Amino acid sequence: MITEVDFLRPAWLALMPLAILPLWARSTEAIAYPDVGWLPEDRLGRLIGLALRVLSALAIAAVVLALAAPGRPQSMALRTGRGAEVLLLIDRSRSMDERMLPSDWRELSPYDIRHQTESRGPVKSQAARKLLGEFVARRPDDRFAVSFFSASTLHVVPFTQHDEVVQAGITAGGVHRGLSETDVGRALISSVARFENRAYTGSRIILLVSDGGARLDEDTRLAIRAGFERQRVALYWIYLKGFGRPDLEQAGEASEAIPEVALHRFFETLPTPYRAYQAESPEDLAAAVEDVGRQQNHPLDFEELIPRQDYSRHIIVTALLLVATLLAAGRWQLRSLR
Amino acid sequence: MTRPRSRDSERLLLAGGLLVLALSMPPLPWPRASFDYLAVFDITQSMGVADYRQHGRPLSRLAFARHAMALALAELPCGSKLGLAAFTGYRSLTLLAPVEVCDHYGDLLSTLDQIDDRMRWAEASEVAKGLYWALRAARDVGGEPQLLFFSDGHESPPLQGAVPAPFGDIRPGEIRGLVIGTGGDVARPIPKQDAPGHFSGVWQADEVIQRTNAVQHEEHLSALREGHLQALAARTGLDYVRLEGVAGLSRAMRSSARARVRDVPTDFAWVALGLALAMLCATPLGTLFSRRAGTASIQQQA
């Protein structure tokens, strides 16, 4: 394996010539003595002296190196873990600013529910954002991408491992009210295309969070079906059912006219796995998010970002050992001189 | 004879102590200047006019603004934060809440890269309202970033009367930042897009809403409307700069007046290391200099 080395503060390397100082001091010394012939030869002493000079040269070199902070640059390594590639496709239409049933709705009288929902139920988009944020935080092995949709699709965060960026995308979805229109068909087509040109690594999911349906035309249906089949993407729809909004499981031919039901029935014909979660209250929503988390735990090959590893500490320890050796040698020399 | 030697070993001991200090020292909080921004990009059709050049090739206003932002981003000190938003229709929409620029440099670049025509959710270009919404976004996104608003100032439909007044909840000067005039002085035709990404010719004079009282009908052409943007900036307490080169934007963004001083954990081990280096070099340097002076030569031989 080739190990690359980079420096955080390479400019300090310019001080490296200082390392020859101890050696140079020796040679200057030699010049100061034109005639040493009258001295008895002390080869051992000279060798020890040379060794000590080399050691101090090394110590200087090590400190200069530590100043330059060498390290192994950030790299990628292939790992197999459990998890999925999840694209969060979040509705940013105005209706997402409406409220859901309050937590204690079962205790309310049927006459009160509407009023209570409208006055103190949690706002759909807020509740969804909070839970999605927690979901992302709990799943460090997953790759997440964040996209919003209204009349257009806004791909905000491409697939990333960086939790903070995903959270920032989810947070941004809560700044101010939503936009007026929605085009879920176009959003799905362009979202499924986000998986194109990515290595197929295990499980791919589009987690659609929206509160409305749509009757899609035949071309759009074909494009969606083809996209899901080609990219092998599973679809999970968290349907934030507002108060008095239609139930997805309504039977009968007539309910085909209801956009939500029509969309649900179309999704059921997709060749890839599909699940719908109807969430009427924050508890339903939490249960749905929990369930999505359980569904997708297939082995996933992914590239893990290995942060830069700094070698400075090792080098400082080396320098410290050299200094300690020099100190010990100095003491030993002094003692032997006495 | 033992004096210089003992001084040598004192220095060595000191160097060793400094090395231990360098090893054990935790990063200390140290005040450093950083910059927090929410960058809002006008993604209306007039931003598709290619009146910038890069490497001799024409580049659209939006592409150049993104390019300049990407380079300026690399020059922001670590600890700075950047959030991203887009403007079209009558409002700005926050896309990414501010995140730290060094840790998330790659992610910021890839999000920045995606701010283009395909995001456009509405076709009008009400720049004044877009700016007011952008001010709200900077105020409400959290972390109190300053605003960077990239636009050519091209209002469509054209303003038929006075510039709309800022929203009641916006106090001039509450949010600081820059309006960045993007575009050239010569009015050019605007590339026409049927659907995002699908170009078909340019907008003609009879296809856009013209000013009712104007002598010449020129709303289908677009130049940088600097006067309009400057007036908007003045009205909302922002500063105005014109996007001419990459360096200019980066400099304006790093002006000390926009800095936020915060304590950033800073590694000071290099100070201890530098002193240790000085200690280690002092002995051989001392030898050299004393040799030059011609003294103490015999002592060393012992």
XYZ file of C-alpha atoms in Angstrom:
640
model
C 0.000 0.000 0.000
C 1.293 3.408 -0.910
C 1.025 5.782 1.988
C 0.856 9.379 1.059
C 2.045 12.048 3.431
C 0.897 15.617 3.533
C 1.817 18.507 5.783
C -0.512 20.898 7.566
C 2.171 23.564 7.930
C 4.721 22.756 5.220
C 6.413 26.170 5.549
C 8.152 24.997 8.719
C 10.122 22.482 6.644
C 12.221 25.425 5.498
C 13.912 25.189 8.914
C 15.125 21.663 8.161
C 18.722 22.851 7.386
C 19.010 23.634 11.117
C 19.486 19.898 11.571
C 23.010 20.095 10.170
C 24.027 22.565 12.891
C 25.314 19.919 15.316
C 27.282 18.230 12.534
C 28.587 21.476 11.178
C 29.716 22.613 14.611
C 31.935 19.506 14.648
C 33.533 20.259 11.315
C 34.232 23.865 12.295
C 35.900 22.470 15.323
C 38.149 20.369 13.124
C 39.281 23.401 11.232
C 40.180 25.125 14.447
C 42.840 22.465 14.978
C 45.337 22.500 12.140
C 47.567 20.014 13.929
C 46.169 17.270 16.113
C 49.027 14.877 15.537
C 50.388 15.396 19.067
C 47.153 14.163 20.652
C 46.735 10.487 21.368
C 44.131 9.063 19.090
C 40.789 8.461 20.789
C 38.698 6.627 18.220
C 36.021 5.511 20.635
C 35.610 9.012 22.036
C 35.400 10.445 18.578
C 32.811 7.863 17.570
C 30.726 8.605 20.646
C 30.985 12.330 19.944
C 29.892 11.779 16.365
C 26.986 9.575 17.483
C 25.798 12.245 19.912
C 25.989 14.893 17.212
C 23.968 12.706 14.875
C 21.429 12.188 17.651
C 21.041 15.905 18.232
C 20.773 16.480 14.495
C 17.987 13.896 14.423
C 16.277 15.536 17.391
C 16.262 18.897 15.609
C 15.018 17.276 12.421
C 12.226 15.550 14.340
C 11.041 18.773 15.977
C 11.063 20.600 12.617
C 9.088 17.707 11.132
C 6.599 17.812 13.994
C 6.149 21.551 13.422
C 5.230 20.864 9.812
C 2.572 18.417 11.103
C 2.820 15.510 8.684
C -0.028 13.079 8.343
C -1.887 10.712 6.102
C -4.388 12.646 4.013
C -8.101 11.955 4.281
C -8.931 8.842 2.338
C -11.745 6.528 1.419
C -12.005 2.916 2.392
C -14.551 0.366 1.270
C -16.577 -1.023 4.123
C -19.585 -3.228 4.446
C -22.119 -2.179 6.969
C -25.832 -2.252 7.390
C -27.880 0.541 6.050
C -29.339 2.149 3.005
C -29.185 5.033 0.634
C -32.177 7.132 1.534
C -33.447 10.078 -0.448
C -35.750 12.211 1.685
C -38.271 13.754 -0.691
C -40.170 16.324 1.285
C -43.284 18.172 0.213
C -42.882 21.925 0.564
C -46.368 22.868 -0.425
C -48.421 25.264 1.635
C -50.736 22.519 2.939
C -47.784 21.076 4.867
C -48.069 24.142 7.107
C -51.446 22.869 8.360
C -51.821 21.039 11.640
C -52.193 17.367 12.535
C -54.320 15.839 15.258
C -53.051 16.690 18.746
C -51.583 13.772 20.711
C -54.619 13.440 22.970
C -57.155 13.416 20.142
C -58.695 10.137 21.312
C -59.915 11.822 24.480
C -61.536 14.688 22.642
C -65.195 14.695 21.787
C -65.927 14.449 18.063
C -67.250 17.989 18.190
C -64.011 19.350 19.528
C -61.559 17.589 17.277
C -61.641 19.980 14.358
C -61.323 23.055 16.520
C -58.642 21.533 18.716
C -56.660 20.358 15.697
C -56.754 23.734 14.078
C -55.778 25.533 17.248
C -53.104 23.388 18.861
C -52.260 20.382 16.723
C -48.596 20.197 15.715
C -47.812 21.615 12.283
C -47.336 18.728 9.812
C -44.081 19.927 8.302
C -42.596 20.725 11.707
C -43.485 17.346 13.166
C -42.120 15.624 10.069
C -38.878 17.593 10.165
C -38.314 16.870 13.816
C -38.783 13.128 13.365
C -36.761 12.973 10.171
C -33.969 14.812 11.943
C -33.970 12.219 14.723
C -34.201 9.399 12.181
C -31.117 10.681 10.360
C -29.211 11.157 13.607
C -29.931 7.568 14.672
C -28.677 6.042 11.432
C -25.013 6.914 10.982
C -24.431 4.109 8.478
C -26.975 5.359 5.974
C -26.334 7.742 3.144
C -28.907 10.520 2.970
C -29.937 13.010 0.336
C -32.492 15.754 0.827
C -34.819 17.074 -1.854
C -37.874 19.286 -1.636
C -40.636 19.548 -4.111
C -43.392 21.918 -5.011
C -44.010 22.967 -8.615
C -40.362 22.086 -9.227
C -38.025 19.684 -7.516
C -35.264 21.204 -5.444
C -32.428 18.777 -4.916
C -30.697 20.334 -1.972
C -28.278 17.857 -0.433
C -26.789 15.151 -2.668
C -26.021 11.799 -1.028
C -23.690 12.400 1.848
C -22.426 10.837 5.005
C -22.324 14.168 6.791
C -25.145 14.172 9.239
C -24.820 17.899 9.887
C -25.401 18.809 6.254
C -28.471 16.574 6.049
C -29.805 18.199 9.207
C -29.118 21.653 7.739
C -31.163 20.662 4.685
C -34.038 19.447 6.857
C -33.838 22.624 8.956
C -33.924 24.810 5.859
C -37.209 23.157 4.937
C -38.776 24.812 7.945
C -37.773 28.381 7.202
C -40.990 30.174 6.224
C -44.119 28.855 4.711
C -44.309 26.500 1.783
C -44.847 27.167 -1.886
C -48.186 27.045 -3.616
C -48.176 24.131 -6.035
C -47.019 20.541 -6.023
C -46.008 18.220 -8.789
C -45.288 14.883 -7.157
C -44.944 13.095 -10.507
C -42.077 15.248 -11.695
C -40.494 15.114 -8.265
C -40.446 11.313 -8.313
C -39.019 11.122 -11.828
C -36.177 13.487 -11.076
C -35.539 11.942 -7.647
C -35.210 8.430 -8.944
C -32.742 9.769 -11.497
C -30.531 10.853 -8.595
C -29.539 7.209 -8.173
C -28.261 7.033 -11.729
C -24.508 6.655 -12.122
C -24.117 5.632 -8.512
C -22.794 2.170 -7.832
C -25.598 -0.090 -6.675
C -24.627 -0.732 -3.106
C -27.494 -2.506 -1.441
C -30.733 -0.847 -0.642
C -32.077 2.312 -2.149
C -35.065 4.118 -0.787
C -37.057 7.175 -1.626
C -38.831 8.322 1.497
C -41.666 10.496 0.278
C -43.101 12.748 2.954
C -46.210 14.491 1.731
C -49.800 15.182 2.563
C -51.441 15.104 -0.793
C -51.940 12.940 -3.808
C -52.166 13.497 -7.496
C -53.728 11.860 -10.471
C -50.778 11.217 -12.742
C -51.071 10.998 -16.513
C -49.999 7.882 -18.343
C -46.628 9.266 -19.530
C -45.663 10.236 -16.003
C -46.704 6.826 -14.673
C -44.610 5.070 -17.292
C -41.599 7.253 -16.563
C -41.885 6.666 -12.820
C -42.335 2.920 -13.202
C -39.364 2.650 -15.572
C -37.189 4.726 -13.279
C -37.972 2.695 -10.155
C -37.424 -0.564 -12.021
C -34.130 0.495 -13.583
C -32.682 1.985 -10.417
C -34.184 -0.673 -8.119
C -35.465 1.857 -5.642
C -37.998 1.080 -2.944
C -40.644 3.676 -2.174
C -41.919 4.534 1.269
C -44.670 7.047 1.466
C -45.346 8.746 4.752
C -48.746 10.225 4.083
C -49.468 13.000 6.549
C -53.183 12.614 6.667
C -54.804 15.879 7.653
C -58.015 16.010 9.642
C -60.890 14.831 7.495
C -58.594 13.938 4.607
C -59.190 10.718 2.684
C -58.024 7.318 3.873
C -55.658 5.592 1.433
C -57.317 2.213 1.871
C -60.780 3.372 0.889
C -62.272 0.663 -1.236
C -64.370 0.973 -4.288
C -64.157 2.111 -7.837
C -65.356 5.607 -6.991
C -62.502 6.391 -4.670
C -60.139 6.219 -7.665
C -61.222 9.821 -8.195
C -59.585 10.832 -4.938
C -56.018 11.941 -5.783
C -54.464 10.391 -2.648
C -56.116 7.029 -3.250
C -55.244 7.130 -6.949
C -51.600 7.802 -6.144
C -51.536 5.018 -3.550
C -53.040 2.520 -5.989
C -50.523 3.508 -8.635
C -47.646 3.062 -6.202
C -48.923 -0.440 -5.438
C -48.381 -1.366 -9.086
C -44.698 -0.421 -8.962
C -42.312 -3.326 -9.616
C -40.188 -2.452 -6.579
C -41.154 -2.636 -2.892
C -43.641 -0.048 -1.754
C -45.082 0.731 1.649
C -47.467 3.408 2.733
C -47.749 4.817 6.217
C -50.702 6.948 7.084
C -49.834 9.356 9.831
C -52.610 11.349 11.375
C -50.927 12.325 14.616
C -47.290 12.756 15.650
C -47.433 9.286 17.248
C -48.440 7.677 13.954
C -45.654 9.561 12.280
C -43.102 8.405 14.829
C -44.278 4.804 14.420
C -43.986 5.095 10.638
C -40.465 6.490 10.822
C -39.543 3.757 13.288
C -40.896 1.108 10.952
C -38.942 2.454 7.977
C -35.845 2.173 10.120
C -36.582 -1.502 10.789
C -37.307 -2.330 7.169
C -34.035 -1.302 5.720
C -31.091 -2.951 7.323
C -29.571 -4.836 4.453
C -25.820 -5.127 4.105
C -24.531 -2.105 2.296
C -21.143 -1.650 0.685
C -20.046 1.871 1.101
C -17.013 4.012 0.969
C -16.155 5.373 4.322
C -14.372 8.627 4.671
C -11.329 8.123 6.848
C -10.298 11.461 8.291
C -6.767 12.748 8.027
C -4.436 11.095 10.493
C -1.840 13.306 12.025
C 1.580 11.835 12.743
C 2.889 14.817 14.757
C 2.453 13.128 18.125
C 4.490 10.103 17.111
C 7.252 12.347 15.910
C 7.216 14.451 19.064
C 7.567 11.236 21.082
C 10.556 10.268 18.900
C 12.121 13.699 19.475
C 11.501 13.313 23.193
C 13.273 9.911 23.216
C 16.237 11.403 21.356
C 16.462 14.278 23.833
C 16.265 11.822 26.723
C 19.095 9.756 25.193
C 21.211 12.884 24.781
C 20.528 13.864 28.370
C 21.465 10.429 29.653
C 24.628 10.397 27.533
C 25.564 13.835 28.850
C 25.235 12.683 32.438
C 27.184 9.536 31.742
C 29.999 11.529 30.074
C 30.185 13.941 32.983
C 30.312 11.106 35.481
C 33.071 9.350 33.563
C 35.032 12.606 33.394
C 35.019 13.104 37.167
C 34.903 23.042 32.043
C 31.605 21.737 33.377
C 29.819 25.063 33.051
C 28.965 25.023 29.322
C 28.157 21.337 29.565
C 25.726 21.819 32.400
C 24.163 24.691 30.515
C 23.827 22.351 27.541
C 22.040 19.778 29.623
C 19.787 22.465 31.124
C 18.780 23.397 27.603
C 18.208 19.761 26.731
C 16.093 19.327 29.835
C 14.080 22.412 28.922
C 13.635 21.143 25.368
C 12.398 17.830 26.763
C 9.957 19.637 29.030
C 8.652 21.720 26.130
C 8.140 18.553 24.069
C 6.135 17.016 26.912
C 4.102 20.237 27.039
C 3.481 20.047 23.267
C 2.210 16.511 23.698
C -0.090 17.228 26.613
C -1.451 20.631 25.608
C -5.182 20.659 24.756
C -6.458 23.078 22.087
C -7.179 26.424 23.725
C -10.109 28.683 22.882
C -8.720 31.620 20.968
C -10.668 34.474 19.404
C -10.571 34.297 15.644
C -12.427 36.138 12.908
C -14.936 34.114 10.929
C -17.800 34.953 8.628
C -21.364 33.667 8.538
C -23.416 34.089 5.383
C -26.656 33.081 3.813
C -26.065 33.306 0.048
C -29.207 33.816 -2.022
C -29.020 33.308 -5.775
C -31.439 34.812 -8.256
C -32.436 31.865 -10.492
C -34.840 33.748 -12.776
C -34.444 33.559 -16.543
C -32.546 36.850 -16.940
C -29.709 35.276 -14.901
C -29.183 33.020 -17.919
C -27.758 35.924 -19.937
C -24.147 35.053 -20.673
C -22.395 38.366 -20.175
C -19.475 37.037 -18.150
C -16.451 35.323 -19.608
C -14.284 32.622 -18.159
C -11.235 31.267 -19.987
C -12.481 33.143 -23.058
C -15.864 31.377 -23.036
C -19.146 33.121 -22.270
C -20.676 32.227 -18.926
C -24.150 32.982 -17.621
C -24.669 35.368 -14.713
C -25.857 32.577 -12.463
C -22.984 30.262 -13.390
C -20.460 33.025 -12.775
C -22.031 33.930 -9.436
C -21.823 30.281 -8.363
C -18.244 30.033 -9.598
C -17.232 33.169 -7.683
C -18.993 31.888 -4.566
C -17.239 28.514 -4.793
C -13.821 30.179 -4.934
C -14.633 32.691 -2.204
C -15.825 29.785 -0.060
C -12.387 28.207 -0.207
C -10.868 31.404 1.183
C -13.149 31.774 4.187
C -11.370 30.896 7.431
C -12.403 27.672 9.140
C -15.185 28.235 11.649
C -17.083 30.348 9.116
C -20.534 29.205 8.057
C -22.444 29.306 4.813
C -26.101 28.657 4.082
C -27.714 28.636 0.648
C -30.996 29.877 -0.769
C -32.591 30.644 -4.119
C -34.850 33.429 -5.315
C -37.459 33.289 -8.062
C -41.040 34.489 -8.394
C -41.555 36.820 -5.491
C -39.682 35.031 -2.738
C -36.471 33.445 -1.575
C -36.482 29.885 -0.360
C -33.877 28.604 2.077
C -32.242 25.428 0.800
C -29.547 24.770 3.348
C -29.183 26.226 6.818
C -25.651 27.557 7.472
C -22.996 24.872 8.045
C -19.297 25.135 8.834
C -17.257 25.695 5.677
C -14.151 23.581 6.276
C -15.795 20.375 7.504
C -18.483 20.535 4.852
C -16.635 22.138 1.966
C -17.395 19.286 -0.443
C -21.078 19.134 0.476
C -21.444 22.900 0.165
C -19.890 22.796 -3.297
C -22.224 20.053 -4.463
C -25.299 21.850 -3.133
C -24.105 25.108 -4.665
C -23.655 23.304 -7.950
C -27.314 22.343 -8.022
C -28.705 25.848 -7.703
C -29.864 26.387 -11.257
C -32.826 26.711 -13.608
C -34.196 23.317 -12.725
C -35.075 24.566 -9.276
C -37.232 27.393 -10.560
C -40.680 27.021 -9.032
C -42.174 30.222 -10.437
C -41.474 32.356 -13.484
C -41.845 35.942 -12.292
C -38.887 37.975 -11.061
C -39.958 40.392 -8.360
C -36.493 41.290 -7.146
C -37.497 43.778 -4.426
C -39.847 41.283 -2.746
C -37.281 38.544 -3.244
C -34.743 40.630 -1.372
C -37.195 41.305 1.467
C -37.899 37.584 1.734
C -34.154 36.941 1.702
C -33.759 39.332 4.648
C -36.446 37.404 6.496
C -34.675 34.144 5.681
C -31.366 35.453 7.062
C -33.179 36.595 10.182
C -35.117 33.362 10.742
C -32.729 30.631 9.611
C -30.841 30.752 12.906
C -27.258 31.671 13.718
C -27.690 35.273 12.510
C -25.817 35.053 9.226
C -25.247 38.096 7.052
C -26.926 38.155 3.665
C -25.382 37.805 0.214
C -27.965 38.513 -2.465
C -26.816 37.817 -6.028
C -29.100 39.396 -8.612
C -29.145 41.406 -11.836
C -32.012 43.544 -10.532
C -34.208 42.709 -13.534
C -37.823 43.038 -12.383
C -40.362 41.094 -14.385
C -43.139 42.145 -14.610
C -41.529 45.622 -14.591
C -42.288 47.930 -11.712
C -44.958 50.291 -12.983
C -44.732 52.680 -10.070
C -42.695 53.025 -6.945
C -40.519 50.225 -5.585
C -42.599 48.191 -3.115
C -41.855 49.145 0.474
C -40.029 46.637 2.684
C -42.277 44.304 4.654
C -43.376 45.727 7.979
C -41.413 43.162 9.993
C -38.084 44.124 8.400
C -36.121 46.862 10.104
C -33.449 48.421 7.863
C -29.992 47.576 9.163
C -31.190 44.705 11.369
C -29.696 42.203 8.949
C -26.404 43.227 7.438
C -24.837 42.004 4.260
C -24.274 42.629 0.602
C -26.379 43.014 -2.493
C -24.166 41.723 -5.278
C -24.922 43.202 -8.686
C -24.488 40.434 -11.245
C -24.440 41.187 -14.966
C -23.048 43.564 -17.572
C -23.859 47.103 -18.693
C -25.036 46.220 -22.193
C -28.662 45.093 -22.457
C -28.751 41.651 -24.019
C -31.476 39.278 -25.117
C -32.603 36.767 -22.502
C -32.395 33.067 -23.429
C -35.903 31.698 -23.404
C -36.692 28.478 -21.633
C -39.882 26.531 -22.283
C -39.176 24.120 -19.506
C -36.193 24.362 -17.198
C -33.111 23.384 -19.139
C -34.866 23.583 -22.537
C -33.759 26.652 -24.418
C -35.529 27.915 -27.511
C -34.251 31.207 -28.838
C -34.581 34.434 -26.890
C -37.460 36.440 -25.475
C -39.007 38.865 -27.994
C -40.356 42.327 -27.236
C -43.983 41.249 -27.646
C -43.623 38.212 -25.386
C -42.892 40.011 -22.141
C -44.794 42.619 -20.163
C -43.448 46.035 -21.123
C -43.516 49.231 -19.130
C -46.709 51.099 -20.006
C -45.200 54.557 -19.860
C -41.836 53.840 -21.469
C -40.802 55.376 -24.780
C -38.841 52.298 -25.811
C -39.932 48.813 -25.014
C -36.847 47.075 -23.723
C -38.046 44.719 -21.005
C -37.106 41.726 -23.163
C -33.463 42.774 -22.910
C -31.482 42.551 -19.705
C -28.526 44.448 -18.303
C -27.396 44.835 -14.723
C -29.849 47.311 -13.175
C -27.355 48.717 -10.787
C -29.348 51.815 -9.801
C -32.306 49.710 -8.714
C -30.152 47.335 -6.680
C -28.233 50.196 -5.057
C -31.482 51.850 -4.072
C -32.780 48.577 -2.628
C -29.554 48.063 -0.700
C -29.678 51.585 0.708
C -33.288 51.135 1.712
C -32.664 47.915 3.605
C -29.351 48.885 5.177
C -27.246 46.546 3.053
C -24.082 47.384 1.160
C -23.779 47.075 -2.570
C -20.917 45.582 -4.575
C -20.729 44.702 -8.209
C -19.610 41.221 -9.173
C -16.738 41.841 -11.541
C -14.140 39.315 -10.630
C -13.756 36.430 -8.281
C -11.171 38.160 -6.093
C -13.421 41.159 -5.467
C -16.224 39.056 -4.029
C -13.874 37.115 -1.800
C -12.327 40.350 -0.512
C -15.713 41.931 0.174
C -16.789 38.784 2.015
C -13.697 38.811 4.200
C -13.830 42.505 5.062
C -13.109 42.912 8.761
C -16.353 44.856 9.147
C -18.254 41.620 8.425
C -16.195 39.443 10.712
C -17.639 37.720 13.694
C -15.094 37.051 16.391
C -15.590 33.748 18.103
C -13.436 31.527 20.259
C -12.194 28.679 18.129
C -10.304 25.778 19.756
C -6.785 26.453 18.544
C -3.770 24.219 18.719
C -0.801 26.010 20.267
C 1.513 23.012 20.434
C 3.608 24.674 17.724
C 4.670 27.385 20.172
C 6.109 24.803 22.562
C 7.689 22.962 19.642
C 9.236 26.156 18.308
C 10.780 26.920 21.706
C 12.040 23.343 21.989
C 13.648 23.761 18.572
C 15.339 26.962 19.714
C 16.708 25.156 22.793
C 18.067 22.312 20.680
C 19.725 24.666 18.200
C 21.154 26.966 20.861
C 23.998 24.602 21.810
C 25.495 23.995 18.356
C 24.870 27.662 17.441
C 26.640 28.731 20.614
C 29.574 26.487 19.704
C 29.749 27.977 16.246
C 29.677 31.556 17.415
C 32.142 31.049 20.206
C 34.446 29.371 17.687
C 34.140 32.428 15.464
C 35.091 34.578 18.418
C 38.145 32.380 18.866
C 37.530 31.566 22.533
C 36.841 28.433 24.473
C 38.317 26.272 21.765
C 40.358 24.142 24.102
C 37.430 23.472 26.436
C 35.496 21.777 23.695
C 38.240 19.326 22.965
C 37.935 17.758 26.383
